[in-house]
Short mmCIF file of C-alpha atoms in Angstrom, two decimals:
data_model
loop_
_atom_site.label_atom_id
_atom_site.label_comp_id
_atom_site.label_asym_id
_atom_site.label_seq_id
_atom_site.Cartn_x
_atom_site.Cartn_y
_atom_site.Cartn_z
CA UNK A 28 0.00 0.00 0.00
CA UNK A 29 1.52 3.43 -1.27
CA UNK A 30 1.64 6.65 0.64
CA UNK A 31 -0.93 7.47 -1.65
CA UNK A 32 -3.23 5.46 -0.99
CA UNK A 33 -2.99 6.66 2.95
CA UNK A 34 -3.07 10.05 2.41
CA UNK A 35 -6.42 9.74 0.45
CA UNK A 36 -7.77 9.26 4.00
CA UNK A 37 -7.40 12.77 5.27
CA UNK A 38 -10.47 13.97 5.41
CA UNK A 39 -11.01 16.23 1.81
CA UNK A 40 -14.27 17.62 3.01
CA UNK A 41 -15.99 18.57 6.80
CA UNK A 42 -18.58 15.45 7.05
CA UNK A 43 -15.04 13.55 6.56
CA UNK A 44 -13.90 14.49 10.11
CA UNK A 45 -14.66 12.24 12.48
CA UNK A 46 -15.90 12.45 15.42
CA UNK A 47 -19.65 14.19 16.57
CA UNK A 48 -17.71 16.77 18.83
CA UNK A 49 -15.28 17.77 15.97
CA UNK A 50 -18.96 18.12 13.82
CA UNK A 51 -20.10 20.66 15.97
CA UNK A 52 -17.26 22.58 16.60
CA UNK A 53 -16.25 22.95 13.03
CA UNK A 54 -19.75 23.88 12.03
CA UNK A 55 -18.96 26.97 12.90
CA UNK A 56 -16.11 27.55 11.11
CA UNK A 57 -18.05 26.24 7.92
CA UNK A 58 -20.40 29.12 8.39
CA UNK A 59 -17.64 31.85 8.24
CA UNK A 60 -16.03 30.29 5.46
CA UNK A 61 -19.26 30.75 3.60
CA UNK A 62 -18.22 34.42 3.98
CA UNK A 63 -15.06 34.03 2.58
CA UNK A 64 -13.43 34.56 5.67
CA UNK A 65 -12.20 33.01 8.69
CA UNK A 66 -11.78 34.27 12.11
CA UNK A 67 -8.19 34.60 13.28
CA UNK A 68 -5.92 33.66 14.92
CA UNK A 69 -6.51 30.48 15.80
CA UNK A 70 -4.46 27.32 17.85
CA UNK A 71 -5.75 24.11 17.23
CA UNK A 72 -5.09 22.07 20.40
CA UNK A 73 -5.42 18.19 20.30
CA UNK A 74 -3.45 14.84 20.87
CA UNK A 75 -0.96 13.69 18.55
CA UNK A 76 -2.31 11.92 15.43
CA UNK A 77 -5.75 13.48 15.98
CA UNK A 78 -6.34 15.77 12.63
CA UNK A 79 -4.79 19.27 13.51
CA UNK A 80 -2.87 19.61 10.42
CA UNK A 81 -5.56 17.97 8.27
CA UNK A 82 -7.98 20.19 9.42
CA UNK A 83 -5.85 23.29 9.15
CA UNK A 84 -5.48 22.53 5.28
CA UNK A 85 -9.18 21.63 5.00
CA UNK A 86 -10.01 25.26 6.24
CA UNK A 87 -7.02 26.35 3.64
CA UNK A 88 -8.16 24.45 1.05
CA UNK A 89 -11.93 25.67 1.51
CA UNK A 90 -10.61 29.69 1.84
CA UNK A 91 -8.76 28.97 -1.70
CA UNK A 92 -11.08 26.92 -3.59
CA UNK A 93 -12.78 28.55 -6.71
CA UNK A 94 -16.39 26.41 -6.37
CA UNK A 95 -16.44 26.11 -2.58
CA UNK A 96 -19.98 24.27 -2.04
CA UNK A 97 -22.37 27.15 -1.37
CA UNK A 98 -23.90 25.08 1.85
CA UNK A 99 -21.23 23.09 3.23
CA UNK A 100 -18.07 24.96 2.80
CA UNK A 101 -16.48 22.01 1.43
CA UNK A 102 -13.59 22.51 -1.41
CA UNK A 103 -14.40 21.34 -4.63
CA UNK A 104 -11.16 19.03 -4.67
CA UNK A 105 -11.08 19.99 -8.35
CA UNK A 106 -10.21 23.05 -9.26
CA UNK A 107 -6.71 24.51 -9.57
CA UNK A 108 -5.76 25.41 -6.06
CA UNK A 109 -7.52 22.65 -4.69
CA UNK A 110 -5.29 20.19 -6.71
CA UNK A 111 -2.04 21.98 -5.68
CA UNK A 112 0.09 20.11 -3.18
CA UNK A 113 2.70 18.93 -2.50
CA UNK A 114 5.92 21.33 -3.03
CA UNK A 115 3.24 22.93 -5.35
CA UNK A 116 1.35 23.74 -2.58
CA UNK A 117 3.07 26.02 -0.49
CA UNK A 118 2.96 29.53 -1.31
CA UNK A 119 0.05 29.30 -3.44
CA UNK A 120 -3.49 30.10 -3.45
CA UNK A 121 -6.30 32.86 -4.22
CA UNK A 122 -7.54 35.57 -2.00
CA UNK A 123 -4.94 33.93 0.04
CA UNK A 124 -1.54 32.71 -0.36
CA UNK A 125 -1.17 29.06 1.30
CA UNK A 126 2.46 29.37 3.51
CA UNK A 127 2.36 26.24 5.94
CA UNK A 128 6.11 26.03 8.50
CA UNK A 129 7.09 23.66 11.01
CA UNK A 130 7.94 25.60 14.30
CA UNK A 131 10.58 22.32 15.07
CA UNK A 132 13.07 23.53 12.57
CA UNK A 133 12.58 27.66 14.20
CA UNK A 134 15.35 29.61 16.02
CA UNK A 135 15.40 33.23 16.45
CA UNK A 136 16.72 34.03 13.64
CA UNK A 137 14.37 31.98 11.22
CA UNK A 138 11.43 33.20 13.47
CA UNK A 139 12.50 37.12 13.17
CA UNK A 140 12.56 36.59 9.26
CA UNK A 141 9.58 34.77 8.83
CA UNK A 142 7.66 38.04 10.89
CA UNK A 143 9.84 40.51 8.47
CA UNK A 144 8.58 38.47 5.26
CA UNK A 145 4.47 38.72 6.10
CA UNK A 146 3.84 41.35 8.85
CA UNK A 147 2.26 43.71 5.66
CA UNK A 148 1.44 40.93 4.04
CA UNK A 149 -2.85 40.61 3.91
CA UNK A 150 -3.25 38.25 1.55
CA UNK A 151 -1.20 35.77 3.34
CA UNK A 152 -2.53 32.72 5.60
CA UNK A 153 0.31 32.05 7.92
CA UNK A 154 0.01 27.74 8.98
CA UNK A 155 2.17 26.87 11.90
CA UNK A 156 2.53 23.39 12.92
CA UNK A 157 4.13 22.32 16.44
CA UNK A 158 3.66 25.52 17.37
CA UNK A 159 5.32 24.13 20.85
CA UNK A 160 8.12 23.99 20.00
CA UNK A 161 9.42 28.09 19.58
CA UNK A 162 11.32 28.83 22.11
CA UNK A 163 9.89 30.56 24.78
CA UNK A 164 12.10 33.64 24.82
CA UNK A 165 14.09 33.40 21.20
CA UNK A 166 10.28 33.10 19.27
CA UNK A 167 7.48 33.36 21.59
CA UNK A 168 8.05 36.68 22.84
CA UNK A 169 9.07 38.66 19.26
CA UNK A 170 5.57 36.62 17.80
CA UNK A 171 3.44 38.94 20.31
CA UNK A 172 3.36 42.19 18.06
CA UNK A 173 2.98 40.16 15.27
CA UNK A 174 0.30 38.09 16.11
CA UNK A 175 -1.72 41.21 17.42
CA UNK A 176 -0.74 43.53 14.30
CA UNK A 177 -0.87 40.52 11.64
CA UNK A 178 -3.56 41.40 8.63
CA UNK A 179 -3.59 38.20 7.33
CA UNK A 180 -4.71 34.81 8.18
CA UNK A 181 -2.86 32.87 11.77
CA UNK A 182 -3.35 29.29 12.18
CA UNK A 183 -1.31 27.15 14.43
CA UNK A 184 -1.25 23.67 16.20
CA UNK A 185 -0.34 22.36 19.23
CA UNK A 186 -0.35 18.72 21.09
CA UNK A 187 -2.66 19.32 24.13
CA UNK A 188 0.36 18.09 26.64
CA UNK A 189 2.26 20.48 25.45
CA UNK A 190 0.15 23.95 25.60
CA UNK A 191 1.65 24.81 28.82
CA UNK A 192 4.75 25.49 26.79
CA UNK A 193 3.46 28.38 24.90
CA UNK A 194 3.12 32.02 27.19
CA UNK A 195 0.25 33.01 28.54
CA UNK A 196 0.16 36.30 26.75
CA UNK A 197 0.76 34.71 23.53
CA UNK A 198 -2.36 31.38 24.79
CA UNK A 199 -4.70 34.78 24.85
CA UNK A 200 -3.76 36.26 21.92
CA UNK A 201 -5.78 32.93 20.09
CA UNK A 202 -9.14 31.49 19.70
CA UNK A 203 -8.54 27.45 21.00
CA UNK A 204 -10.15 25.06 18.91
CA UNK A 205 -10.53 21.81 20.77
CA UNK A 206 -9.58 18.99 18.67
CA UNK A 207 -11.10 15.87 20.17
CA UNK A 208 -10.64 12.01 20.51
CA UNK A 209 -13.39 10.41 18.26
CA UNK A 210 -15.07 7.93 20.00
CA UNK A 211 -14.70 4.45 19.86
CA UNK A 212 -17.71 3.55 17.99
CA UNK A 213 -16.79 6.33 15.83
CA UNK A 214 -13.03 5.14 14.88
CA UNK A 215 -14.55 1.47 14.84
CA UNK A 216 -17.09 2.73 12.34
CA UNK A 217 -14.19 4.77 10.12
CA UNK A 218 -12.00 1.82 9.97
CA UNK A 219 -14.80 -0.36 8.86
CA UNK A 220 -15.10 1.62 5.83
CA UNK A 221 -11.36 1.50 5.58
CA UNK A 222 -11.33 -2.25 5.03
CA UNK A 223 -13.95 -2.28 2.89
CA UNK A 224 -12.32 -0.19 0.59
CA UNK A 225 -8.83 -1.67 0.86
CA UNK A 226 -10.44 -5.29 1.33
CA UNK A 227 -8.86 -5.95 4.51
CA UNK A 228 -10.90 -8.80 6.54
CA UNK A 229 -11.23 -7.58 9.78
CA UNK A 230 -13.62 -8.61 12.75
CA UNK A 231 -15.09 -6.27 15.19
CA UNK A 232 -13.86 -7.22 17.80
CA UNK A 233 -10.31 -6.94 16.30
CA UNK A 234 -11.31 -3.62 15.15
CA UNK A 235 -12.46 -2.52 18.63
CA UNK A 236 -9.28 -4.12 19.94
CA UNK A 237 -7.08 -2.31 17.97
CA UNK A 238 -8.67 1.42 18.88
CA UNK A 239 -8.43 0.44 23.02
CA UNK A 240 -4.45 -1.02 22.88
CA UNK A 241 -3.46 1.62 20.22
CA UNK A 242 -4.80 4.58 22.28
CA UNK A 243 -7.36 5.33 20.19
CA UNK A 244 -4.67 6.11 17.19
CA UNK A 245 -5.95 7.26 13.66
CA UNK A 246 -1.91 6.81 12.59
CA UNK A 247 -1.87 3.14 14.17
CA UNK A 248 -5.16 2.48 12.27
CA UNK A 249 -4.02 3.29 8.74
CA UNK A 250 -0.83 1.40 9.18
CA UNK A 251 -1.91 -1.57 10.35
CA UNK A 252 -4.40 -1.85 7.59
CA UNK A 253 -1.82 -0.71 5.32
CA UNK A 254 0.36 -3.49 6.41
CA UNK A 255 -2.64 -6.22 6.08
CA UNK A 256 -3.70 -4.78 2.65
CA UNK A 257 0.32 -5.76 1.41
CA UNK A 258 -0.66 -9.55 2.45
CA UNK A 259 -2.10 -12.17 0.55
CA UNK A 260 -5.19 -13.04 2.20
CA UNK A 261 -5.61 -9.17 3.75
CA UNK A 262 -6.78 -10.53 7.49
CA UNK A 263 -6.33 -8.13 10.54
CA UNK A 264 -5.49 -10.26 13.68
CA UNK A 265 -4.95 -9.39 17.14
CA UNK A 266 -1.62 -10.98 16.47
CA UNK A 267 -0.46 -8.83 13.88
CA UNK A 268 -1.54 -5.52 15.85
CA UNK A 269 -0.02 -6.76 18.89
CA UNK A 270 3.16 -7.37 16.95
CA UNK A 271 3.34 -3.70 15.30
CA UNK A 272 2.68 -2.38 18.80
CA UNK A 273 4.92 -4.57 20.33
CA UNK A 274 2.98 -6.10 23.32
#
């Protein structure tokens, strides 16, 4: 199974994103996208493999897209900014140009440019992924200005264990947007539909298994049925999911 293949599983439209919480909080955001806006800035707070980044470039994708559904929000997924991604992705975009960074490869230096390049910039949307991990003093601090004086578009996202790593005057500078666990009907229900579509034979109860031991892991999930989908007769045991978790 190619990488492909997996990433096709990010959700490409709202009703994608699982989980009934997530529904209702994103709702929403739908309705302001409608607009052609989105309210800003925003931190996206949520446990690790839980859909931060995916639903950062949903909201992205939907302030680009040309034929944005008129009810929904949803992206088209076909026109010409919707199909740009990969290294065709960043920097691209209309109203707004799409510029997504990972805060793990920031110092000072980086940070300080990165303010220089888009603090006139309006028709900018600024993505900043593990947001955590600016220092506190080197890139926290010289981000206060910016974030309060910034005329374009903030989004960042942060692991929940880790928001107590970001300053309190910088926390309140953001709207929070709770990320939440699915639950485990919900991820049982997803991954049904998974191996229907890959035509991995999997029992419920294996299913149900897999979400408790794994922690409730979307990443796990894909990987394991990724890994059945590569064998002949495509079953997912308790045996192989206790191997690839290594218990």
């Amino acid at each position: 199974m190619d990488s492909d293949d997996i990433r096709k599983w990010r959700p490409s439209r709202f009703s994608k994103v699982v989980g009934a919480v997530n529904q209702r909080r994103l709702g929403r955001l739908q309705r302001t996208l409608l607009e052609g806006r989105l309210p800003t800035p925003q931190l996206l707070v949520g446990v690790y493999g839980y859909g931060k980044t995916s639903i950062a470039r949903l909201l992205l994708k939907s302030l680009c897209c040309q034929q944005r559904d008129p009810t929904t929000a949803d992206p088209c997924n076909d026109c010409q900014w919707c199909r740009c991604f990969g290294k065709f992705y960043n920097g691209y975009g209309e109203p707004y140009r799409r510029c997504e960074y990972n805060c793990g490869t920031f110092n000072r230096e980086a940070t300080l440019a990165l303010l220089d390049e888009y603090q006139f910039d309006s028709n900018v949307v600024l993505f900043l992924d593990e947001f955590h991990r600016l220092h506190e003093q080197h890139c926290q601090e010289p981000l206060l200005k910016f974030v309060e004086d910034f005329d374009g578009l903030l989004i960042a996202a942060i692991m929940e264990d880790r928001l107590g790593e970001v300053i309190q005057p910088l926390r309140e500078r953001f709207e929070v947007i709770q990320v939440s666990p699915p639950e485990e009907e919900e991820m049982v229900a997803f991954f049904t539909k998974m191996g229907d579509v890959w035509h991995v034979h999997a029992k419920r109860d294996v299913l149900k298994f897999m979400v408790k031991e794994s922690g409730k892991s979307f990443r796990f999930g894909i990987k394991a049925h990724a890994a059945t989908a590569d064998e002949p007769d495509r079953p997912l045991t308790k045996t192989l999911i206790q191997d690839m978790l290594g218990i």
